[in-house]
XYZ file of C-alpha atoms in Angstrom:
778
model
C 0.000 0.000 0.000
C 2.874 2.299 0.866
C 4.337 1.795 -2.658
C 1.086 2.726 -4.377
C 0.868 6.209 -2.885
C 4.186 7.405 -4.371
C 3.146 5.937 -7.735
C -0.164 7.750 -7.594
C 1.606 10.967 -6.672
C 4.042 10.474 -9.528
C 1.160 9.766 -11.916
C -0.625 12.909 -10.756
C 2.489 14.981 -11.259
C 2.941 13.510 -14.721
C -0.677 14.164 -15.604
C -0.419 17.707 -14.318
C 2.828 18.231 -16.221
C 1.264 17.382 -19.546
C -2.218 18.804 -19.047
C -1.801 21.829 -16.784
C -1.555 24.067 -19.832
C -4.083 23.894 -22.654
C -2.688 23.294 -26.177
C -3.613 26.879 -27.051
C -3.283 29.500 -24.371
C -5.491 32.137 -25.994
C -8.635 31.271 -27.946
C -10.027 34.785 -28.303
C -10.939 36.222 -31.694
C -8.639 38.664 -33.444
C -8.973 41.617 -35.748
C -8.395 41.128 -39.472
C -5.448 43.201 -40.701
C -4.606 44.321 -44.218
C -0.930 45.143 -44.833
C 0.770 46.595 -47.893
C 3.814 45.088 -49.608
C 6.144 46.633 -46.970
C 4.048 45.556 -43.982
C 2.337 48.913 -43.448
C -1.185 48.735 -42.026
C -3.830 49.657 -44.604
C -7.076 48.626 -42.911
C -8.335 46.639 -39.936
C -11.538 44.991 -38.717
C -12.487 45.043 -35.053
C -12.618 41.563 -33.481
C -15.922 39.757 -33.068
C -16.088 40.634 -29.351
C -15.730 44.373 -30.044
C -12.038 44.568 -29.099
C -9.197 45.959 -31.159
C -7.123 42.804 -30.700
C -4.568 42.352 -33.458
C -3.123 38.907 -34.295
C -0.179 37.800 -32.182
C 3.066 39.606 -32.849
C 5.864 37.882 -34.701
C 8.409 39.674 -32.516
C 8.485 42.327 -29.782
C 10.406 45.535 -30.601
C 13.552 45.973 -28.508
C 12.523 49.335 -27.022
C 9.221 48.053 -25.713
C 10.741 44.781 -24.474
C 13.461 46.635 -22.572
C 11.003 49.112 -21.037
C 8.500 46.397 -20.131
C 11.042 44.148 -18.436
C 12.453 47.076 -16.491
C 8.985 48.048 -15.279
C 7.276 44.684 -14.731
C 9.873 41.965 -14.218
C 13.525 42.990 -13.907
C 14.783 39.396 -13.539
C 12.577 38.036 -16.345
C 15.532 36.685 -18.297
C 16.923 34.825 -15.265
C 14.042 33.194 -13.372
C 12.007 30.109 -14.320
C 8.580 31.667 -14.205
C 8.552 32.673 -10.531
C 10.761 35.370 -9.029
C 11.218 34.095 -5.466
C 13.063 37.230 -4.375
C 10.184 39.391 -5.537
C 7.718 36.950 -3.970
C 9.446 37.170 -0.570
C 9.549 40.963 -0.781
C 5.872 41.158 -1.727
C 4.888 38.822 1.139
C 6.801 40.951 3.640
C 5.281 44.205 2.292
C 1.744 42.842 2.329
C 2.071 41.526 5.915
C 3.548 44.819 7.063
C 0.789 46.904 5.490
C -1.960 44.418 6.381
C -3.228 44.681 2.769
C -2.129 43.702 -0.716
C 0.326 46.291 -1.922
C 2.423 44.064 -4.202
C 1.634 40.946 -6.190
C 5.138 39.908 -7.308
C 3.666 38.602 -10.559
C 6.248 37.857 -13.198
C 5.479 38.349 -16.881
C 5.054 34.572 -17.144
C 2.479 34.626 -14.354
C 0.701 37.540 -15.998
C 0.508 35.577 -19.262
C -1.187 32.750 -17.337
C -3.562 35.229 -15.735
C -4.423 36.823 -19.106
C -5.038 33.409 -20.659
C -7.509 32.611 -17.837
C -9.542 35.759 -18.444
C -8.267 37.791 -15.439
C -10.051 35.841 -12.626
C -10.393 37.325 -9.111
C -7.073 37.595 -7.242
C -7.193 34.942 -4.536
C -4.526 32.834 -2.890
C -5.652 29.638 -4.700
C -5.602 31.508 -7.996
C -2.121 32.838 -7.205
C -0.964 29.269 -6.544
C -2.314 28.155 -9.916
C -0.507 31.035 -11.600
C 2.761 30.095 -9.885
C 2.590 26.473 -10.936
C 1.442 27.145 -14.469
C 4.029 29.896 -14.965
C 6.706 27.341 -14.121
C 5.183 24.929 -16.657
C 4.888 27.762 -19.196
C 8.628 28.373 -19.007
C 9.309 24.745 -19.928
C 7.110 24.949 -23.039
C 8.005 28.365 -24.440
C 11.122 30.456 -24.783
C 11.457 33.800 -23.029
C 10.851 35.627 -26.334
C 7.700 33.573 -26.980
C 6.350 34.426 -23.519
C 7.131 38.082 -24.120
C 5.255 37.977 -27.448
C 2.201 36.459 -25.807
C 2.143 39.081 -23.108
C 2.599 41.949 -25.567
C -0.130 40.517 -27.820
C -2.793 40.032 -25.117
C -2.176 42.665 -22.441
C -4.923 45.309 -21.996
C -4.027 48.843 -23.059
C -7.164 50.719 -22.088
C -10.704 50.829 -23.414
C -11.214 48.156 -26.063
C -7.545 48.105 -27.078
C -5.772 44.793 -26.519
C -2.173 44.083 -27.429
C 0.842 46.208 -28.241
C 0.259 46.485 -31.997
C -3.322 47.704 -31.647
C -2.205 50.162 -28.951
C 0.615 51.545 -31.110
C -1.787 52.264 -33.955
C -4.604 53.581 -31.764
C -2.479 55.934 -29.658
C 0.389 56.831 -32.007
C -0.862 55.923 -35.525
C 2.165 53.807 -36.379
C 3.579 50.327 -35.939
C 5.295 49.195 -32.693
C 8.673 49.099 -34.451
C 8.428 52.839 -35.131
C 7.720 53.897 -31.524
C 10.081 56.209 -29.672
C 11.479 55.507 -26.201
C 8.850 57.756 -24.618
C 6.027 56.025 -26.506
C 7.369 52.563 -25.683
C 7.689 53.496 -22.004
C 4.115 54.806 -21.887
C 2.772 51.572 -23.352
C 4.973 49.511 -21.011
C 3.372 51.033 -17.898
C -0.193 51.097 -19.261
C -1.241 47.403 -18.766
C -0.488 47.812 -15.054
C -3.340 50.346 -14.890
C -5.153 50.617 -18.274
C -7.638 53.198 -16.968
C -4.904 55.828 -16.971
C -5.168 56.262 -20.757
C -8.651 57.821 -20.720
C -8.422 61.319 -22.277
C -8.850 64.139 -19.789
C -8.356 61.907 -16.732
C -5.287 60.656 -14.858
C -2.891 62.172 -17.360
C -0.563 63.434 -14.615
C -0.333 59.970 -13.055
C 0.318 58.357 -16.426
C 2.964 60.942 -17.260
C 4.628 60.463 -13.884
C 4.753 56.680 -14.276
C 6.166 56.991 -17.774
C 8.842 59.473 -16.717
C 9.777 57.378 -13.697
C 10.381 54.417 -16.013
C 12.430 56.590 -18.367
C 14.502 57.668 -15.353
C 15.186 54.013 -14.504
C 16.253 53.317 -18.077
C 18.566 56.316 -17.914
C 19.987 55.149 -14.617
C 20.650 51.720 -16.122
C 22.542 53.409 -18.986
C 19.964 52.149 -21.468
C 19.283 55.740 -22.502
C 21.883 58.405 -23.113
C 21.436 61.841 -21.571
C 20.235 63.250 -24.902
C 17.801 60.370 -25.464
C 16.480 60.787 -21.916
C 15.968 64.545 -22.272
C 14.168 64.128 -25.596
C 11.980 61.349 -24.227
C 10.967 63.334 -21.138
C 9.983 66.271 -23.379
C 7.554 64.203 -25.473
C 3.868 64.816 -24.633
C 1.295 62.119 -24.076
C -1.159 61.391 -26.935
C -4.199 63.624 -26.836
C -6.783 61.054 -27.942
C -6.931 57.721 -29.764
C -6.459 57.789 -33.521
C -8.786 56.196 -36.031
C -7.230 53.119 -37.558
C -6.293 53.390 -41.263
C -9.023 52.740 -43.836
C -6.991 52.820 -47.024
C -8.406 49.617 -48.546
C -11.479 48.564 -46.526
C -13.221 46.847 -49.438
C -10.255 44.605 -50.162
C -10.106 43.643 -46.489
C -13.827 42.800 -46.558
C -13.319 40.638 -49.638
C -10.267 38.805 -48.284
C -11.910 38.240 -44.900
C -14.902 36.690 -46.673
C -12.681 34.524 -48.886
C -10.365 33.497 -46.035
C -12.407 33.596 -42.787
C -9.558 31.974 -40.846
C -7.034 34.555 -42.037
C -5.873 37.267 -39.674
C -2.944 39.175 -41.140
C -3.296 39.622 -44.919
C 0.030 40.608 -46.483
C -0.955 42.105 -49.823
C 0.958 43.376 -52.837
C -0.502 46.900 -52.547
C 1.571 50.066 -52.601
C 0.343 52.187 -49.660
C 1.440 55.466 -51.244
C -0.361 54.794 -54.519
C -3.400 53.501 -52.637
C -3.628 56.763 -50.696
C -3.322 58.825 -53.888
C -6.069 56.851 -55.614
C -8.332 57.142 -52.585
C -7.968 60.903 -52.877
C -8.660 60.725 -56.620
C -11.703 58.498 -56.029
C -13.030 60.843 -53.355
C -12.629 63.902 -55.576
C -14.094 62.183 -58.634
C -16.884 60.667 -56.561
C -17.986 64.057 -55.307
C -18.242 65.339 -58.877
C -20.136 62.250 -60.056
C -22.532 62.459 -57.100
C -23.750 65.796 -58.428
C -24.929 63.852 -61.503
C -26.662 61.156 -59.450
C -23.822 58.632 -59.734
C -22.759 57.346 -56.312
C -20.201 54.576 -56.815
C -16.907 53.910 -58.558
C -13.995 51.481 -58.404
C -10.339 51.593 -59.500
C -7.932 48.658 -59.877
C -4.225 48.787 -60.811
C -2.291 45.635 -61.791
C 1.400 45.087 -62.491
C 1.504 43.383 -65.904
C 4.703 41.476 -65.185
C 3.961 40.055 -61.736
C 0.146 40.419 -61.781
C 0.407 41.961 -58.325
C -2.368 44.355 -57.363
C -0.767 47.763 -56.840
C -3.929 49.619 -55.788
C -7.465 48.478 -54.981
C -10.218 51.073 -54.522
C -13.331 48.937 -54.228
C -15.683 51.900 -53.975
C -15.825 55.604 -53.325
C -14.247 56.261 -49.903
C -16.980 57.206 -47.448
C -17.019 57.260 -43.652
C -20.789 57.723 -43.459
C -23.914 57.291 -45.626
C -23.156 53.651 -46.382
C -26.767 53.149 -47.497
C -25.807 54.266 -51.022
C -23.812 51.116 -51.616
C -20.439 52.516 -50.598
C -19.673 49.420 -48.517
C -19.933 47.102 -51.554
C -16.712 45.981 -53.228
C -17.562 46.885 -56.823
C -14.307 45.411 -58.140
C -15.682 41.927 -57.457
C -19.365 42.627 -58.202
C -20.533 41.357 -61.646
C -22.039 44.026 -63.909
C -23.039 44.278 -67.568
C -19.841 44.234 -69.627
C -20.882 46.869 -72.172
C -18.360 46.971 -75.034
C -15.364 45.869 -72.997
C -15.239 42.364 -74.513
C -14.805 43.654 -78.076
C -10.968 43.629 -78.045
C -11.042 40.013 -76.912
C -13.292 39.049 -79.833
C -10.994 40.971 -82.188
C -7.996 39.069 -80.788
C -9.800 35.731 -81.016
C -10.697 36.244 -84.680
C -7.180 37.367 -85.581
C -5.774 34.285 -83.841
C -8.208 32.022 -85.696
C -7.266 33.536 -89.073
C -10.781 34.878 -89.714
C -9.629 38.491 -90.131
C -6.594 40.701 -90.168
C -6.864 44.156 -88.581
C -7.466 45.718 -92.030
C -10.282 43.349 -93.049
C -13.553 45.091 -93.931
C -16.649 44.273 -91.878
C -20.172 45.292 -92.868
C -21.693 48.232 -90.988
C -25.284 48.509 -92.211
C -28.642 47.941 -90.479
C -28.993 44.266 -89.688
C -31.433 41.951 -87.955
C -30.621 38.577 -86.416
C -33.850 36.756 -85.556
C -35.368 39.793 -83.907
C -32.091 41.165 -82.512
C -31.408 44.527 -84.175
C -28.154 46.067 -82.914
C -27.519 49.784 -83.298
C -24.348 51.808 -83.277
C -24.135 54.205 -80.356
C -24.441 57.285 -82.590
C -27.101 55.651 -84.804
C -24.882 56.185 -87.888
C -23.768 53.566 -90.412
C -20.563 53.476 -92.410
C -21.334 50.754 -94.908
C -18.105 48.884 -94.249
C -15.173 49.567 -91.927
C -11.938 47.783 -91.134
C -11.970 45.564 -88.070
C -9.304 47.827 -86.572
C -11.484 50.921 -87.044
C -14.587 49.139 -85.776
C -12.712 48.260 -82.595
C -11.171 51.703 -82.115
C -14.565 53.402 -82.627
C -16.451 50.693 -80.723
C -18.998 50.220 -83.500
C -21.649 47.740 -82.434
C -22.925 46.382 -85.751
C -19.517 45.347 -87.171
C -18.637 43.570 -83.920
C -21.971 41.745 -83.880
C -21.280 40.665 -87.460
C -17.835 39.485 -86.391
C -19.283 37.448 -83.515
C -21.780 35.929 -85.943
C -18.850 34.735 -88.053
C -16.844 33.492 -85.069
C -19.760 31.895 -83.231
C -20.990 32.584 -79.703
C -19.979 29.209 -78.276
C -16.294 29.336 -79.366
C -15.997 32.893 -78.095
C -17.541 31.914 -74.755
C -14.943 29.167 -74.453
C -12.214 31.745 -75.074
C -13.610 34.030 -72.360
C -13.776 31.210 -69.833
C -10.246 30.163 -70.703
C -9.143 33.744 -70.032
C -10.674 33.554 -66.556
C -14.102 35.194 -66.874
C -15.831 33.482 -63.971
C -19.308 34.987 -64.410
C -20.078 33.913 -68.021
C -21.606 30.570 -67.121
C -24.841 30.543 -69.110
C -25.243 28.802 -72.450
C -24.445 30.354 -75.814
C -28.147 30.257 -76.669
C -28.954 32.348 -73.603
C -26.369 34.979 -74.469
C -26.821 35.125 -78.235
C -25.074 37.810 -80.254
C -25.868 40.439 -77.606
C -22.980 38.917 -75.651
C -20.567 41.335 -77.342
C -22.689 44.400 -76.524
C -23.053 43.839 -72.785
C -25.340 40.823 -72.716
C -22.988 39.123 -70.256
C -21.961 40.099 -66.751
C -18.370 40.434 -65.668
C -16.417 42.033 -62.862
C -13.778 44.726 -62.963
C -11.414 42.134 -61.531
C -11.898 39.625 -64.375
C -11.741 42.353 -67.027
C -8.565 43.927 -65.691
C -6.815 40.576 -65.348
C -7.774 39.695 -68.948
C -6.360 42.969 -70.297
C -3.239 42.506 -68.161
C -2.844 39.082 -69.778
C -3.011 40.712 -73.212
C -0.237 43.104 -72.180
C 1.806 40.361 -70.573
C 1.449 38.228 -73.693
C 2.404 41.108 -75.992
C 5.571 41.738 -73.973
C 6.934 38.179 -74.190
C 9.929 37.407 -76.347
C 11.025 34.338 -78.244
C 13.020 32.924 -75.337
C 10.373 33.474 -72.645
C 6.987 32.137 -73.699
C 4.468 31.345 -70.966
C 2.195 28.363 -71.462
C -0.559 29.448 -69.091
C -2.626 32.544 -68.536
C -1.748 34.457 -65.389
C -4.064 35.296 -62.503
C -4.229 38.437 -60.391
C -2.429 38.411 -57.043
C -3.835 40.252 -54.032
C -1.670 38.437 -51.482
C 2.093 38.051 -51.562
C 1.834 34.293 -51.111
C -0.432 33.821 -54.139
C 1.133 32.441 -57.330
C 0.630 34.202 -60.668
C 0.421 31.045 -62.790
C -2.980 29.491 -63.397
C -3.872 26.127 -64.905
C -5.580 27.761 -67.915
C -3.622 27.310 -71.146
C -2.864 30.555 -72.990
C -4.850 30.636 -76.236
C -3.536 33.823 -77.874
C -0.115 34.340 -79.402
C 2.213 37.226 -78.666
C 1.651 38.521 -82.216
C -2.134 38.556 -81.771
C -1.888 40.335 -78.433
C 0.435 42.948 -79.953
C -1.861 43.562 -82.938
C -4.859 43.956 -80.609
C -3.163 46.467 -78.336
C -1.784 48.322 -81.353
C -5.358 48.709 -82.616
C -6.509 50.016 -79.229
C -3.965 52.826 -79.426
C -6.259 54.454 -81.982
C -9.122 54.944 -79.516
C -9.906 58.657 -79.274
C -9.354 60.098 -75.793
C -11.994 62.054 -73.885
C -11.989 65.803 -74.346
C -10.041 67.792 -76.862
C -8.220 70.286 -74.667
C -4.503 70.588 -74.186
C -4.317 68.316 -71.157
C -5.191 65.176 -73.077
C -2.859 66.124 -75.916
C 0.028 66.510 -73.489
C -0.829 63.201 -71.862
C -1.059 61.485 -75.236
C 2.338 62.725 -76.307
C 4.023 61.555 -73.130
C 2.472 58.142 -72.609
C 1.007 55.488 -74.884
C -2.042 53.687 -73.515
C -4.045 50.986 -75.253
C -7.519 51.387 -73.854
C -11.198 50.633 -74.252
C -14.401 52.010 -72.809
C -17.817 50.453 -72.360
C -21.320 51.604 -71.463
C -24.051 49.151 -70.525
C -27.663 49.272 -71.666
C -29.647 51.936 -69.853
C -26.423 53.756 -68.944
C -26.068 51.755 -65.752
C -22.362 50.993 -66.018
C -19.433 52.997 -67.369
C -16.141 51.172 -67.939
C -12.627 52.206 -68.922
C -9.759 49.702 -69.153
C -6.266 50.744 -70.213
C -2.906 49.027 -70.394
C 0.745 49.854 -70.960
C 3.731 47.495 -70.923
C 3.918 48.016 -67.148
C 0.423 48.473 -65.780
C -3.238 47.747 -66.396
C -5.794 50.139 -64.924
C -9.485 49.309 -64.708
C -12.226 51.791 -63.770
C -15.937 51.221 -63.211
C -18.458 53.998 -62.528
C -22.162 53.640 -61.788
C -24.711 53.045 -59.046
C -24.465 49.891 -56.965
C -28.260 49.512 -57.043
C -28.239 49.394 -60.861
C -30.057 52.686 -61.438
C -28.941 54.270 -64.717
C -28.187 57.936 -65.231
C -28.379 59.976 -68.433
C -24.912 60.989 -69.536
C -23.180 58.095 -67.775
C -20.745 56.732 -70.388
C -17.363 55.100 -70.355
C -15.772 57.937 -72.292
C -17.163 60.806 -70.247
C -17.428 59.262 -66.772
C -14.771 56.541 -66.434
C -12.014 57.512 -68.909
C -10.947 60.728 -67.121
C -10.408 58.691 -63.937
C -8.441 56.139 -65.972
C -5.998 58.699 -67.341
C -5.722 60.514 -64.023
C -4.728 57.178 -62.524
C -2.073 56.596 -65.190
C -0.667 60.047 -64.454
C 0.061 58.850 -60.895
C 1.980 55.774 -62.092
C 5.678 55.680 -63.034
C 6.445 56.375 -66.691
C 6.353 53.540 -69.199
C 9.467 51.612 -70.147
C 8.675 52.299 -73.810
C 6.022 50.599 -75.894
C 5.772 46.892 -76.656
C 8.427 45.650 -79.047
C 6.907 44.417 -82.284
C 7.134 40.577 -82.259
C 8.348 40.120 -85.829
C 9.698 36.694 -84.884
C 6.108 35.468 -84.525
C 4.664 37.196 -87.582
C 4.554 36.514 -91.278
C 3.830 38.828 -94.191
C 0.840 38.383 -96.504
C -0.412 40.362 -99.489
C -3.961 41.637 -99.087
C -6.174 43.904 -101.161
C -5.548 47.521 -100.313
C -9.267 48.343 -100.204
C -10.658 45.548 -98.021
C -7.852 43.667 -96.241
C -8.583 40.214 -97.689
C -6.327 38.011 -99.797
C -6.146 39.003 -103.421
C -8.179 37.241 -106.085
C -5.977 38.751 -108.759
C -8.302 41.709 -109.293
C -7.060 44.256 -106.731
C -4.096 46.411 -105.806
C -2.311 44.841 -102.860
C -0.340 45.839 -99.805
C 1.735 43.864 -97.309
C 0.427 43.317 -93.789
C 1.673 41.291 -90.838
C -0.345 38.405 -89.406
C 0.437 35.892 -86.650
C 2.294 32.818 -87.842
C -0.318 30.618 -86.189
C -3.367 32.297 -87.732
C -3.254 30.770 -91.268
C -5.333 33.625 -92.704
C -6.847 32.426 -95.990
C -9.964 34.495 -96.743
C -10.172 35.673 -100.373
C -11.632 39.101 -101.105
C -15.375 39.097 -101.929
C -15.324 42.736 -103.004
C -13.094 42.893 -106.090
C -13.976 41.881 -109.599
C -12.468 42.294 -113.041
C -14.706 44.150 -115.463
C -14.502 45.122 -119.138
C -15.181 48.641 -120.467
C -15.554 49.997 -123.957
C -12.986 52.277 -125.554
C -14.461 55.349 -123.828
C -14.109 53.765 -120.364
C -17.677 54.844 -119.508
C -19.673 51.690 -120.246
C -19.407 48.071 -119.265
C -19.406 45.541 -122.071
C -18.947 41.839 -122.701
C -17.655 39.846 -125.643
C -21.262 39.379 -126.761
C -21.662 43.074 -127.505
C -18.112 44.318 -128.060
C -15.008 43.105 -129.853
C -12.406 41.818 -127.446
C -9.731 43.982 -129.050
C -11.790 47.097 -128.275
C -12.276 46.279 -124.578
C -10.447 47.781 -121.608
C -9.930 45.503 -118.574
C -10.131 47.095 -115.128
C -10.056 45.885 -111.526
C -12.969 47.323 -109.535
C -13.737 47.533 -105.796
C -17.451 46.725 -105.457
C -19.426 46.667 -102.230
C -22.972 45.292 -101.988
C -25.487 48.069 -102.715
C -26.611 48.488 -99.079
C -23.007 48.824 -97.917
C -21.992 51.017 -100.824
C -24.797 53.493 -100.146
C -23.377 54.299 -96.690
C -19.715 53.741 -97.575
C -19.563 56.377 -100.273
C -20.834 59.003 -97.825
C -17.508 58.692 -96.002
C -15.287 57.806 -98.961
C -15.541 60.309 -101.784
C -13.180 58.224 -103.898
C -15.521 55.234 -103.963
C -16.744 54.670 -107.526
C -19.792 52.514 -108.252
C -19.631 50.164 -111.192
C -20.078 51.892 -114.589
C -23.467 51.209 -116.158
C -23.950 48.706 -118.952
C -23.914 50.012 -122.488
C -27.380 49.965 -123.942
C -26.628 47.164 -126.380
C -25.147 45.010 -123.576
C -28.095 45.091 -121.143
C -29.158 41.587 -121.944
C -25.698 40.099 -121.736
C -24.724 37.600 -119.110
C -22.956 40.284 -117.159
C -22.298 38.492 -113.911
C -22.895 41.813 -112.267
C -23.706 40.349 -108.863
C -26.209 41.959 -106.530
C -27.985 44.803 -108.352
C -30.615 45.578 -105.698
C -30.645 45.588 -101.911
C -33.359 46.382 -99.356
C -31.794 48.234 -96.458
C -34.952 48.345 -94.332
C -36.682 46.223 -93.290
C -34.258 43.314 -92.993
C -35.646 39.834 -93.265
C -37.716 38.716 -90.245
C -37.556 42.156 -88.645
C -40.104 43.170 -86.008
C -41.309 46.742 -86.543
C -42.973 48.968 -83.973
C -45.280 51.623 -85.374
C -44.995 54.720 -83.179
C -47.900 56.674 -81.732
C -48.062 60.332 -82.665
C -48.865 63.047 -80.119
C -52.551 62.863 -81.067
C -52.594 59.112 -80.383
C -52.762 58.081 -84.044
C -50.436 55.478 -85.490
C -47.366 56.759 -87.299
C -45.693 55.374 -90.418
C -42.570 53.353 -91.062
C -40.197 54.126 -93.911
C -38.916 51.349 -96.173
C -35.622 51.924 -97.977
C -33.912 50.190 -100.903
C -30.601 50.717 -102.693
C -30.147 49.727 -106.349
C -26.752 49.551 -108.001
C -27.543 52.859 -109.733
C -29.725 55.521 -108.087
C -31.508 56.372 -111.351
C -32.917 52.840 -111.581
C -36.734 52.673 -111.408
C -38.032 50.520 -108.531
C -41.515 48.995 -108.132
C -42.797 48.452 -104.567
C -45.350 45.808 -103.516
C -46.720 44.976 -100.053
C -48.664 41.745 -99.644
C -49.226 41.626 -103.427
C -50.572 45.175 -103.393
C -48.767 47.740 -105.570
C -47.476 50.689 -103.520
C -45.821 52.786 -106.210
C -42.479 53.477 -107.871
C -39.362 55.397 -106.835
C -36.413 56.797 -108.747
C -33.236 58.411 -107.388
C -34.586 58.571 -103.808
C -35.792 55.068 -103.009
C -37.966 55.340 -99.895
C -41.575 54.372 -99.223
C -43.552 55.560 -96.186
C -46.311 53.097 -95.279
C -48.587 52.223 -92.380
C -49.074 48.445 -92.451
C -51.495 46.792 -90.063
C -50.372 44.742 -87.115
C -49.242 41.267 -88.085
C -46.951 39.577 -90.584
C -46.266 41.015 -94.042
C -44.153 40.501 -97.150
C -42.465 43.316 -99.051
C -41.360 42.839 -102.674
C -39.148 45.318 -104.545
C -38.448 44.869 -108.277
C -36.209 46.998 -110.497
C -36.748 47.739 -114.166
C -34.350 44.946 -115.177
C -36.447 42.382 -113.309
C -34.172 41.981 -110.260
C -36.347 41.107 -107.286
C -35.847 41.233 -103.466
C -38.327 39.983 -100.871
C -38.452 40.733 -97.141
C -40.710 39.159 -94.510
C -41.434 41.279 -91.440
C -43.894 41.651 -88.581
C -45.569 44.848 -87.371
C -46.035 45.409 -83.635
C -48.251 48.352 -82.739
C -47.185 50.556 -79.818
C -49.922 50.553 -77.178
C -51.712 53.757 -76.210
C -50.386 55.155 -72.915
C -52.986 55.410 -70.149
């Protein structure tokens, strides 16, 4: 029996040894912190229990550690958790005074007390602290114990821990504190109530100065350092914590709920400048009823986020959506996807930048796109259509490419919000029919720039992804689907986009910095976009209302572009423009007029295309014709001797395109008319008659006039020669004839109809359409 008792005691001691301390001393919640690339605090969230309790420190600054040890536990480095000399002194003092005047708690004991939630000070509790402090010293090093004390000590009010206290009382990190500031914080946990503004300031100052005197006496401080420290005043009142990137902190905290200290790639100086720009711009936009904006800056080489303004900076009035991170919120894409379609078609060999694309009224199964200015150009080069953001040519291009292949390209590029089917999107996809975020858009444009900057020796296989955090990799698992040559040609085309305003400021900016950029405006003027890129940076700007309410005058050019260029003016100068990737290009001969491969009947020019594109489209717009000796009339061998013929190459657009095209190109010459004796010849003249409006299967709304009566619609046709006589028929009823000006105003009834137009040579065009009557307003 006697042998069992020692074994039980030994077992109890062993159990206590292993289980007297919990695996984790502190289980309290912490604030979320957002740090810039150099570790500077950008933003912080208060902890769930309402305390400013920052995550545990990685190290304790030397000044604070020295001051704290001198004040709280002079033999901290030498004892094993309990200072028996201090304990004996405290016991003697307490017995002499017949009350507790000294606790003799070491820093290790105070860590135990803090971890237990500051229970009442009783003798049993003191015994527990003594024993556990001894055990604590066997588990942790002295520096680890010091870190835990500095991270969890109270510093007055709802401020817990050294780092939170340094920012709240001195607006800087603990490493940047002076001796006077470190001494003040060292004495504060002993009596946190001393920090309250307007109360106890003399006592706090006296305690701080007494500690500074001890440090001076110990030769820790020189005479000059001591005099300067004594002269420093106490802080007047707590500072507000920084709010330089609150929306990014909200987003990261939601994405990583277990994260505490987010080390980002942001540049604090640039972030502050853009916050000021966003505030100033936001105030101007608010006068127009536009409440929200967002700015994102990416480094095109590392894909690190340099600045992240998720919304207009606001301390109050958060009901207007200012708390929403609009960089991550999906919105209608407007015209911002057009450069990506252009790049996709160049890569696939469907166009070169100079290829002509039709720009005339068109209808696709009830979808009738319109150019923003309601003008038509007949035909424009793909490069010009992109630079001028013309809707109809880009819709025609998407029709050629196909919605499904283009959707696959967007998803490969990282557009996470385009998840519906191609049938759901239809051709309106390119005009804002899809939703995307400023984040996805900016990363895609940065990938274009990154791709354009690659050389023959350094070719990346995968698309890159944006990096908010320093630990995030740039490489993704998505295979890059555009060549360097295609990316370069796309950005070169975007250099031609006209900049907002025509005053001297923009001219000076243009001469000093090249920016490939694109704007976009969503339907109903709900979203205004501007995305720009240089070899170094990509800047994305969104402007609008978070609740989706549109505002007249809200456009990418007028509302977002000025912010874009103001942002670029805050960035370092470019390292030159992208070097032309001739090593990945080949030369092809195309027709000078339309940018397609020659059929032997056109003047040619040399253009560069990507090696991988295999461009092989033959021109549809050039034909070889024969004229008589005067050069005024077309003839064939059936009506003219071959020896008397002149052979010419002629650029011929379809009549509907030619009618608009010649308004902008005075040098465009329609085909010469046939000589009278050759009218019946097999001329192979192609399309001699075109109906511009209505297009086949169009739905037409008849407007209501002010008096409530139905208005008329105007049909329009274009023959090869304006003087041609045209005969108009609607549902087998003769409407009349036109000559020179070929328009017919009619008022068809509601329902389906068929229009037939015949010219004097018997050429015939039919169009089916449906009339929808506008209801009377009540």
